[in-house]
């Protein structure tokens, strides 16, 4: 006989947290309890991997038309454009949106999932940095950009195609030696494919390329050192740069301008995301535009899909190129 | 004897909507009903000005630790910075945030208030364009920038002081004839005081000034016509411009540059809001920075204040000046 895994009960949570059963019940049902008790109960829930089953079953019976959205922050304009589009897609289906900023912190993400579940959400859409994120049965989880395994659907832009398009546009604009610059998470994720697409397009065109890849948390000044190493006789070794985000393209353009070089005359730059000034004015740079609207609608369709098991495990949506002044066209 | 106003009951709502009483109850309690029924019930609630009293009383007994935030959009970076700061201030108090985009549409705002109340929120923080916004008893409403009368607390930056500061900084930087440009709502609101502060500072310094004020919805090109009328012999009549928002400052700078004039050498520009590139990089222009963090914390303290009657009716928080390249310092 195979070993039967014991499913933790509310009683186990109470014992672990050192509180009365009623206190656990209050926390799980979103009722008022002292802040310290709430923290202890939530920590015990995470530790024991307690799934709020009875309540999750209740969820199935009565949908609350409420969906939680977890984002690293609401400061980065790409993230806010996603939240905006998701909120509008939810509203069009008569649903409310709870929003959480997680600061890309795995613990904060898990705590927010628990808070959201206590509010009895129908589902959660997240851009997460926690590949072990635990969600109760009956709550649908949809991931943007991050891959959590085949059971959690992931929605992303066509990052591979976007990387190809960036290289192709730089080559089309006369560049003969390209550079690829990235700073980002090491977790399995879709944006990492921007590099693969970029390399494929360079190799197809027989164009030389240089890569500089930093892990999240590395000092941005390392890119300055990189540019310095590739600067000889008043020129850079490369005449086209693909930066993995628009904000990075903005900072790299500043560095290059401070070196006395001109953008786009001496060096052309393409970013990724499609960020516009003040949200709806000029593009901040020439860029690969993510299909934010389509991504949001896909997330919402999947999170509200009553037959969630039929959701695909990965949906990549087509990107486009937009001129924004940092390339010749 | 004074006429006694009849308070509408749930039965009246059912009669008006032409639905069963149970359907009204379901809508009011956020339970699933057909979309058409929900719409009819919500319309009847608005028409009869039905206040969900029994449920509002329930609210007082069990707080849900959930607050709704109504914003015109999540595209404008000033609005998103407010939502971000409000969300963080709420999270610090263990509260969840429901977010609604209203497109500045009064009907959408009222509909969202009803949706939020069905989710049994403790309170609502809004930047609204509906001066008749109706909220149920027991739900605290806090307004940002808009004045709804003395019973609804309003939180804003010190707009009058900000207008003065903008004029003073331009004068300090050598300007001798200023212009004030505004496009915005005609509703009673705090930002309108930016003009009064600007005028007061010009008059105190004995500096000439010109005003150009457009109502919301006017074509932005009217500012181009205005600049054209004040352009003589390769120069503008004024050498300093205060624009009521940073996004406006961005557009006016483009217009002035296209006229062949240099910013800040020929014309200096100050905006208002404190918008930064990508949320946390350079300021988009020299600007009066709104104290977003303090505004958010004040809204949250007031919306969660158990003794809401003691909230002040207006709180104006101090602004600061930030150099962002469109002035000489």
XYZ file of C-alpha atoms in Angstrom:
658
model
C 0.000 0.000 0.000
C 1.431 3.390 -0.949
C 2.051 5.823 1.865
C -0.915 8.137 2.299
C 0.095 11.793 2.565
C -1.611 13.457 5.522
C -3.564 16.534 4.522
C -3.109 19.259 7.180
C -6.313 20.434 8.819
C -7.314 23.732 10.364
C -6.542 22.127 13.741
C -2.951 21.504 12.645
C -2.649 25.156 11.661
C -3.967 26.238 15.072
C -1.450 23.969 16.834
C 1.444 25.161 14.679
C 0.522 28.823 15.195
C -0.193 28.338 18.897
C -3.633 29.943 18.614
C -7.236 28.846 19.117
C -9.081 27.138 16.272
C -11.497 30.072 16.108
C -8.608 32.414 15.393
C -7.555 30.354 12.377
C -11.141 30.353 11.172
C -11.328 34.127 11.497
C -8.125 34.650 9.507
C -9.224 32.234 6.807
C -12.575 33.994 6.532
C -11.116 37.491 6.463
C -12.606 38.523 9.806
C -10.843 40.917 12.183
C -8.138 39.486 14.462
C -5.040 41.049 16.031
C -2.204 41.712 13.577
C 0.193 39.377 15.420
C -2.296 36.483 15.357
C -2.913 37.028 11.665
C 0.814 36.880 10.949
C 1.285 33.707 13.007
C -1.653 31.958 11.341
C -0.513 32.933 7.850
C 2.996 31.698 8.590
C 1.608 28.372 9.825
C -0.563 28.092 6.692
C 2.499 28.534 4.495
C 4.655 26.188 6.588
C 2.134 23.343 6.613
C 1.019 23.997 3.041
C -2.539 24.080 4.335
C -5.043 24.284 1.464
C -8.276 25.969 2.443
C -10.262 23.167 0.895
C -13.703 23.514 2.353
C -13.630 27.163 1.549
C -12.214 26.515 -1.907
C -15.140 24.181 -2.551
C -17.457 26.972 -1.458
C -15.783 29.136 -4.055
C -16.778 26.829 -6.884
C -20.403 27.020 -5.827
C -20.571 30.793 -5.530
C -18.231 32.719 -7.716
C -17.350 36.119 -6.290
C -16.538 37.723 -9.641
C -13.337 38.972 -8.063
C -9.851 38.305 -9.443
C -6.547 39.205 -7.799
C -3.668 40.624 -9.818
C -0.139 40.342 -8.384
C 2.453 42.640 -9.964
C 6.033 43.413 -8.937
C 5.066 47.107 -8.773
C 2.771 49.807 -10.154
C 5.696 52.120 -10.901
C 7.055 50.477 -14.052
C 4.805 51.668 -16.900
C 4.774 48.261 -18.582
C 3.352 46.671 -15.441
C 0.767 49.427 -15.011
C -0.326 49.104 -18.631
C -0.890 45.382 -17.967
C -2.886 46.080 -14.787
C -4.944 48.681 -16.636
C -5.740 46.319 -19.508
C -6.495 43.394 -17.158
C -8.809 45.615 -15.082
C -10.698 46.711 -18.177
C -10.976 43.139 -19.472
C -12.284 42.021 -16.065
C -14.752 44.927 -15.850
C -16.085 43.984 -19.293
C -16.973 40.595 -17.759
C -18.536 42.189 -14.666
C -15.569 41.292 -12.462
C -13.700 43.242 -9.792
C -9.926 43.436 -9.542
C -7.872 43.251 -6.333
C -4.348 44.563 -6.949
C -1.226 43.633 -4.980
C 2.301 44.965 -5.358
C 4.816 42.289 -4.441
C 8.200 44.000 -4.956
C 9.173 40.742 -6.744
C 9.491 39.218 -3.285
C 8.536 35.501 -3.164
C 7.387 35.678 0.481
C 5.261 38.749 -0.198
C 3.751 37.006 -3.211
C 2.717 34.000 -1.132
C 1.336 36.225 1.631
C -0.691 38.150 -0.957
C -2.084 34.944 -2.449
C -3.327 34.024 1.017
C -4.839 37.474 1.559
C -6.530 37.245 -1.839
C -7.910 33.764 -1.100
C -9.352 35.009 2.184
C -11.306 37.470 0.064
C -12.567 34.417 -1.872
C -11.252 35.364 -5.298
C -12.192 33.268 -8.327
C -8.641 33.368 -9.622
C -5.244 35.022 -9.586
C -3.225 36.553 -12.422
C 0.396 37.091 -11.461
C 3.746 38.211 -12.728
C 5.640 36.292 -10.095
C 9.167 35.618 -8.899
C 8.116 32.651 -6.748
C 8.203 29.399 -8.654
C 6.834 27.555 -5.619
C 3.766 29.775 -5.288
C 1.009 27.758 -3.588
C -2.614 28.340 -4.475
C -5.640 26.581 -2.968
C -7.570 24.032 -4.999
C -10.383 25.713 -6.849
C -8.509 28.983 -7.382
C -7.246 29.367 -10.954
C -3.717 30.734 -11.346
C -2.534 32.357 -14.573
C 1.098 33.400 -14.927
C 2.459 36.191 -17.077
C 5.990 35.642 -18.462
C 7.046 33.114 -15.778
C 6.882 29.365 -16.411
C 5.552 27.327 -13.451
C 5.274 23.950 -15.156
C 2.666 22.596 -17.518
C -0.254 22.769 -15.072
C -0.144 26.566 -14.711
C -1.009 28.430 -17.924
C 1.507 31.088 -18.936
C 0.725 34.124 -21.095
C 3.528 36.110 -22.740
C 4.422 38.117 -25.787
C 6.241 36.215 -28.522
C 9.610 36.901 -26.939
C 11.572 34.759 -29.391
C 9.917 36.477 -32.344
C 10.482 39.840 -30.657
C 14.201 39.170 -30.265
C 14.404 38.229 -33.942
C 12.466 41.332 -34.971
C 14.777 43.614 -32.951
C 17.891 42.196 -34.661
C 16.234 42.265 -38.091
C 15.215 45.930 -37.720
C 18.737 46.939 -36.630
C 20.235 45.050 -39.589
C 17.648 46.561 -41.969
C 18.735 49.987 -40.683
C 22.347 49.303 -41.687
C 23.908 47.878 -38.511
C 26.782 45.441 -39.075
C 27.769 44.423 -35.542
C 25.106 44.067 -32.865
C 25.123 43.873 -29.083
C 22.526 42.280 -26.805
C 22.199 43.644 -23.257
C 20.105 42.063 -20.555
C 19.653 42.339 -16.826
C 17.028 40.110 -15.266
C 15.938 37.128 -13.228
C 17.533 33.698 -13.647
C 14.165 31.957 -13.101
C 12.739 30.002 -16.017
C 10.884 32.659 -17.927
C 9.687 33.637 -21.351
C 11.593 36.957 -21.763
C 14.851 34.991 -21.700
C 13.902 33.831 -25.218
C 14.494 37.376 -26.527
C 18.186 36.466 -26.575
C 17.634 33.228 -28.511
C 15.563 34.999 -31.158
C 18.154 37.770 -31.400
C 20.994 35.268 -31.892
C 19.011 33.300 -34.483
C 18.371 36.444 -36.555
C 22.039 37.541 -36.349
C 23.214 34.099 -37.434
C 20.689 33.904 -40.270
C 21.981 37.250 -41.579
C 25.668 36.407 -40.960
C 26.030 39.410 -38.620
C 28.520 39.513 -35.708
C 27.113 39.950 -32.225
C 28.246 40.475 -28.630
C 26.259 39.497 -25.517
C 26.347 41.089 -22.068
C 24.023 39.464 -19.556
C 23.740 40.457 -15.887
C 21.733 38.794 -13.129
C 19.054 40.719 -11.231
C 20.710 42.793 -8.541
C 23.986 43.374 -10.417
C 25.017 47.058 -10.553
C 23.835 48.734 -13.737
C 27.256 50.407 -13.984
C 28.610 47.046 -15.206
C 27.092 47.990 -18.573
C 29.167 51.178 -18.480
C 32.294 49.063 -17.979
C 31.190 46.823 -20.847
C 30.711 49.816 -23.162
C 34.130 51.163 -22.078
C 35.828 47.854 -22.947
C 34.296 47.992 -26.421
C 35.198 51.650 -27.101
C 38.229 52.183 -29.351
C 39.366 55.243 -31.359
C 36.177 57.196 -30.627
C 33.936 54.344 -31.750
C 32.095 51.405 -30.242
C 32.754 47.913 -31.620
C 29.043 47.682 -32.426
C 26.639 50.001 -34.210
C 23.367 48.505 -33.000
C 22.179 47.519 -29.513
C 19.142 45.522 -28.460
C 18.227 46.181 -24.812
C 15.717 43.820 -23.180
C 13.535 46.640 -21.839
C 12.719 50.220 -22.797
C 13.900 51.533 -19.430
C 17.248 49.855 -20.036
C 17.382 51.392 -23.529
C 16.795 54.800 -21.918
C 19.713 54.348 -19.506
C 22.050 52.892 -22.156
C 21.242 55.812 -24.486
C 22.258 58.217 -21.691
C 25.556 56.355 -21.188
C 26.308 56.387 -24.906
C 25.459 60.088 -25.227
C 27.765 60.837 -22.281
C 30.573 59.022 -24.164
C 30.167 61.663 -26.883
C 28.462 59.342 -29.369
C 25.187 60.135 -31.134
C 22.004 58.032 -31.114
C 20.954 56.964 -33.757
C 23.717 58.362 -36.027
C 26.612 56.400 -34.459
C 24.723 53.728 -32.536
C 21.134 52.589 -32.976
C 19.144 51.204 -30.039
C 16.018 49.048 -29.881
C 14.213 48.389 -26.584
C 11.407 46.014 -25.645
C 7.958 46.641 -24.102
C 6.491 49.587 -26.016
C 6.419 52.141 -23.193
C 4.945 55.512 -24.202
C 5.579 58.900 -22.568
C 2.807 59.593 -20.043
C 1.212 56.308 -21.058
C -0.179 57.400 -24.416
C 2.203 59.906 -26.043
C 5.500 59.218 -27.925
C 7.386 55.935 -27.583
C 10.367 56.370 -25.258
C 12.637 54.638 -27.812
C 12.450 52.457 -30.916
C 10.953 49.306 -29.462
C 9.355 45.897 -29.752
C 5.784 46.529 -28.597
C 4.216 43.905 -26.348
C 0.548 43.181 -27.190
C -0.637 44.275 -23.744
C -4.322 44.339 -24.636
C -4.296 40.835 -26.114
C -2.196 39.500 -23.234
C -4.632 40.939 -20.685
C -7.693 39.594 -22.474
C -6.098 36.154 -22.768
C -5.271 36.107 -19.043
C -8.837 37.120 -18.171
C -10.448 34.588 -20.517
C -8.322 31.834 -19.002
C -8.730 32.857 -15.353
C -12.519 32.913 -15.776
C -12.642 29.743 -17.889
C -14.996 27.388 -16.021
C -13.160 24.468 -17.598
C -9.674 25.544 -16.562
C -8.160 22.153 -17.321
C -8.617 22.954 -21.014
C -6.447 26.112 -20.835
C -3.265 25.824 -22.932
C -0.019 25.765 -20.927
C 1.601 28.575 -22.918
C 0.160 31.321 -25.122
C 2.605 33.636 -26.945
C 1.055 36.666 -28.616
C 2.483 38.568 -31.593
C 4.660 41.653 -31.087
C 5.263 44.598 -33.428
C 8.020 47.132 -34.045
C 7.559 50.844 -33.337
C 9.938 53.623 -34.331
C 10.817 55.883 -31.414
C 13.803 58.008 -32.429
C 16.696 55.756 -31.357
C 17.018 54.049 -34.763
C 17.285 55.467 -38.278
C 13.761 54.236 -39.084
C -45.145 68.863 10.486
C -42.317 68.681 7.942
C -42.795 66.315 5.036
C -41.229 62.973 5.807
C -39.068 61.694 2.929
C -39.819 58.048 2.115
C -36.742 55.880 2.268
C -36.796 53.385 -0.626
C -36.712 49.730 0.355
C -35.381 46.655 -1.399
C -38.995 45.970 -2.431
C -39.142 49.327 -4.219
C -35.959 48.425 -6.078
C -37.436 45.053 -7.113
C -40.627 46.786 -8.379
C -38.653 49.445 -10.281
C -36.355 46.853 -11.861
C -39.205 44.437 -12.559
C -37.434 41.546 -10.850
C -38.050 39.311 -7.838
C -36.973 40.489 -4.395
C -34.471 37.615 -4.210
C -32.748 38.918 -7.340
C -32.195 42.315 -5.733
C -30.849 40.593 -2.644
C -28.444 38.544 -4.750
C -27.120 41.615 -6.566
C -26.726 43.532 -3.326
C -24.856 40.625 -1.768
C -22.574 40.060 -4.736
C -24.024 36.656 -5.609
C -24.287 35.407 -9.196
C -27.272 36.573 -11.261
C -27.735 37.050 -14.991
C -25.935 40.076 -16.427
C -29.166 41.696 -17.612
C -30.787 41.355 -14.161
C -27.715 42.825 -12.516
C -27.826 45.824 -14.845
C -31.540 46.404 -14.247
C -31.162 46.177 -10.475
C -28.173 48.511 -10.422
C -30.028 51.028 -12.578
C -33.005 50.893 -10.213
C -30.681 51.366 -7.211
C -29.234 54.503 -8.773
C -32.642 55.837 -9.877
C -34.281 55.395 -6.459
C -31.141 56.392 -4.577
C -31.519 53.188 -2.579
C -29.014 53.029 0.283
C -28.106 49.497 1.224
C -28.669 50.211 4.888
C -29.005 46.836 6.495
C -25.942 45.699 4.685
C -24.100 48.920 5.499
C -24.850 48.249 9.170
C -23.426 44.763 8.705
C -20.307 46.414 7.365
C -19.738 48.316 10.580
C -19.923 45.082 12.551
C -17.511 43.112 10.397
C -14.928 45.128 8.582
C -13.700 43.426 5.442
C -10.319 45.169 5.404
C -10.975 45.959 1.757
C -10.917 49.455 0.263
C -11.867 50.442 -3.277
C -9.818 52.956 -5.266
C -11.457 54.732 -8.206
C -9.076 56.412 -10.650
C -9.711 57.975 -14.061
C -7.131 55.575 -15.533
C -3.995 53.552 -14.838
C -2.219 54.981 -17.878
C -1.304 58.424 -16.554
C 1.817 57.942 -14.412
C 0.630 60.384 -11.745
C -2.526 58.320 -11.211
C -0.593 55.051 -11.132
C 1.877 56.462 -8.603
C -1.102 57.353 -6.399
C -2.609 53.867 -6.749
C 0.764 52.316 -5.962
C 1.247 54.426 -2.833
C -2.356 53.873 -1.672
C -1.973 50.115 -2.181
C 1.220 50.042 -0.138
C -0.317 52.169 2.640
C -3.340 49.831 2.731
C -1.151 46.711 2.739
C 0.791 48.128 5.691
C -2.542 48.155 7.556
C -3.413 44.620 6.447
C -5.982 45.846 3.905
C -6.735 44.790 0.377
C -7.268 47.188 -2.539
C -9.913 46.900 -5.247
C -9.008 49.114 -8.225
C -11.436 50.595 -10.754
C -10.682 52.674 -13.836
C -13.511 55.102 -14.517
C -12.390 56.986 -17.639
C -13.517 60.111 -15.720
C -17.063 59.068 -16.583
C -19.609 59.976 -13.853
C -21.898 57.043 -14.704
C -19.018 54.586 -14.649
C -17.927 56.000 -11.300
C -21.365 55.462 -9.773
C -21.573 51.942 -11.224
C -18.153 51.136 -9.770
C -19.163 52.437 -6.340
C -22.109 50.016 -6.422
C -19.873 47.124 -7.524
C -17.428 47.963 -4.742
C -20.190 48.142 -2.121
C -21.462 44.724 -3.194
C -18.004 43.467 -2.291
C -18.616 45.048 1.143
C -15.692 47.456 1.135
C -14.906 49.451 4.269
C -14.376 52.603 2.270
C -13.691 54.219 -1.090
C -10.877 56.539 -2.166
C -11.640 58.279 -5.447
C -10.379 60.827 -7.891
C -13.810 61.514 -9.285
C -15.562 63.597 -11.910
C -19.008 62.985 -10.429
C -19.930 65.567 -7.857
C -23.189 63.718 -7.140
C -21.494 60.406 -6.358
C -23.743 58.430 -4.001
C -22.257 56.158 -1.376
C -24.164 53.995 1.127
C -24.240 54.921 4.802
C -21.400 53.241 6.635
C -19.015 53.385 3.685
C -16.386 56.117 4.104
C -15.624 58.172 1.003
C -12.357 60.100 0.636
C -11.863 62.351 -2.368
C -8.559 63.268 -3.984
C -8.404 66.755 -5.576
C -12.186 67.097 -6.045
C -14.335 69.014 -3.569
C -17.683 67.331 -2.746
C -18.768 69.589 0.091
C -17.718 69.717 3.708
C -18.972 66.233 4.627
C -16.610 64.413 2.267
C -12.928 64.785 3.211
C -10.683 65.930 0.362
C -6.943 65.251 0.137
C -4.769 67.238 -2.248
C -1.329 68.677 -2.693
C -0.955 72.330 -1.736
C -2.009 73.477 -5.179
C -2.025 77.178 -4.309
C 1.468 76.924 -2.831
C 2.566 74.872 -5.829
C 1.356 77.546 -8.244
C 3.267 80.186 -6.278
C 6.395 78.015 -6.213
C 6.271 77.487 -9.983
C 6.103 81.243 -10.645
C 8.784 81.983 -8.042
C 11.198 79.448 -9.538
C 10.703 80.830 -13.054
C 11.282 84.390 -11.766
C 14.338 83.235 -9.781
C 15.681 81.751 -13.011
C 15.481 85.137 -14.722
C 12.060 85.077 -16.417
C 10.406 88.489 -16.835
C 7.074 87.653 -18.476
C 5.269 84.456 -17.551
C 2.463 82.428 -19.101
C 0.067 80.033 -17.363
C -1.439 77.222 -19.443
C -4.204 74.945 -18.248
C -6.604 72.407 -19.695
C -8.912 70.660 -17.266
C -12.294 70.078 -15.700
C -14.608 72.940 -14.725
C -15.785 71.072 -11.587
C -14.902 72.597 -8.228
C -11.473 71.184 -7.581
C -8.234 71.851 -5.810
C -5.870 71.919 -8.839
C -7.689 75.033 -10.060
C -5.901 76.872 -7.231
C -2.582 76.456 -9.071
C -3.645 79.444 -11.152
C -4.463 81.596 -8.109
C -1.110 80.853 -6.475
C 0.685 81.563 -9.764
C -1.073 84.928 -10.151
C -0.378 85.861 -6.519
C 3.358 85.208 -6.934
C 3.526 87.160 -10.228
C 1.746 90.109 -8.649
C 3.918 90.026 -5.537
C 7.014 90.179 -7.761
C 5.539 92.775 -10.147
C 5.942 90.380 -13.098
C 3.681 90.453 -16.180
C 1.694 87.313 -16.941
C -0.613 85.859 -19.583
C -3.242 83.147 -18.995
C -4.581 80.576 -21.446
C -7.205 78.267 -19.991
C -9.061 75.569 -21.921
C -11.915 73.347 -20.771
C -11.578 69.572 -20.797
C -12.256 68.287 -24.285
C -10.919 71.372 -26.102
C -8.383 70.549 -28.851
C -4.819 70.760 -27.571
C -3.893 72.545 -30.811
C -5.539 75.668 -29.352
C -2.327 76.088 -27.354
C -0.407 76.050 -30.643
C -2.636 78.901 -31.877
C -2.030 80.743 -28.601
C 1.751 80.368 -28.941
C 1.505 81.550 -32.569
C -0.400 84.697 -31.527
C 2.336 85.519 -29.037
C 5.253 84.894 -31.431
C 6.857 88.051 -32.886
C 10.273 88.601 -34.520
C 11.498 85.090 -33.684
C 10.579 85.429 -30.026
C 7.684 84.598 -27.747
C 6.143 87.368 -25.641
C 7.004 85.336 -22.542
C 10.179 83.634 -21.396
C 8.671 81.332 -18.757
C 5.668 78.989 -18.891
C 3.896 77.169 -16.080
C 1.902 74.181 -17.392
C -0.579 72.562 -14.992
C 0.707 69.032 -15.625
C 3.983 67.419 -16.652
C 2.367 65.760 -19.666
C 1.220 69.189 -20.825
C 4.740 70.556 -20.271
C 6.061 67.732 -22.470
C 3.667 68.614 -25.310
C 4.247 72.379 -24.998
C 8.023 71.832 -25.070
C 7.603 69.904 -28.332
C 5.536 72.757 -29.832
C 8.102 75.359 -28.783
C 11.006 73.291 -30.117
C 9.175 72.915 -33.429
C 8.893 76.747 -33.586
C 12.706 76.817 -33.600
C 13.046 78.060 -30.013
C 15.241 76.414 -27.386
C 14.151 75.105 -23.987
C 15.401 76.321 -21.482
C 17.647 78.915 -23.237
C 14.806 80.922 -24.850
C 11.814 79.705 -22.862
C 11.781 77.947 -19.496
C 8.978 75.526 -18.599
C 7.752 74.209 -15.253
C 5.192 71.401 -15.039
C 3.219 69.961 -12.120
C 2.991 66.402 -10.713
C 6.577 65.159 -10.501
C 6.382 62.391 -13.111
C 9.611 60.424 -13.534
C 10.746 58.446 -16.582
C 9.795 54.786 -16.098
C 8.430 55.696 -12.680
C 11.733 56.135 -10.870
C 14.325 57.596 -13.262
C 14.768 61.270 -14.377
C 11.990 63.838 -14.029
C 10.288 64.412 -17.393
C 10.610 68.210 -16.902
C 11.305 70.770 -14.200
C 8.264 70.341 -12.015
C 6.288 70.895 -8.839
C 6.357 67.466 -7.175
C 3.142 66.285 -5.551
C 3.686 64.516 -2.209
C 2.168 61.272 -3.473
C 3.301 59.174 -0.525
C 1.902 61.587 2.080
C -1.328 62.025 0.097
C -1.805 58.255 -0.091
C -1.100 57.729 3.606
C -3.494 60.528 4.540
C -6.258 59.033 2.373
C -5.714 55.609 3.950
C -5.620 56.933 7.526
C -8.866 58.791 6.925
C -10.682 56.000 5.067
C -9.864 53.565 7.890
C -10.566 56.082 10.668
C -13.232 54.433 12.844
C -14.371 57.910 13.888
C -14.784 59.263 10.369
C -16.808 62.247 11.550
C -13.589 63.664 12.988
C -11.801 63.665 9.620
C -10.943 67.195 8.420
C -12.804 68.353 5.310
C -9.645 69.364 3.431
C -5.997 68.373 3.846
C -3.398 70.072 1.602
C 0.082 68.584 1.720
C 3.330 70.399 0.921
C 4.849 70.261 -2.566
C 8.479 70.683 -3.630
C 10.346 71.818 -6.740
C 12.479 69.452 -8.795
C 14.832 70.444 -11.620
C 14.226 68.390 -14.746
C 16.072 70.106 -17.614
C 13.377 72.530 -18.859
C 14.557 75.424 -16.664
C 18.001 76.964 -16.099
C 18.144 75.487 -12.575
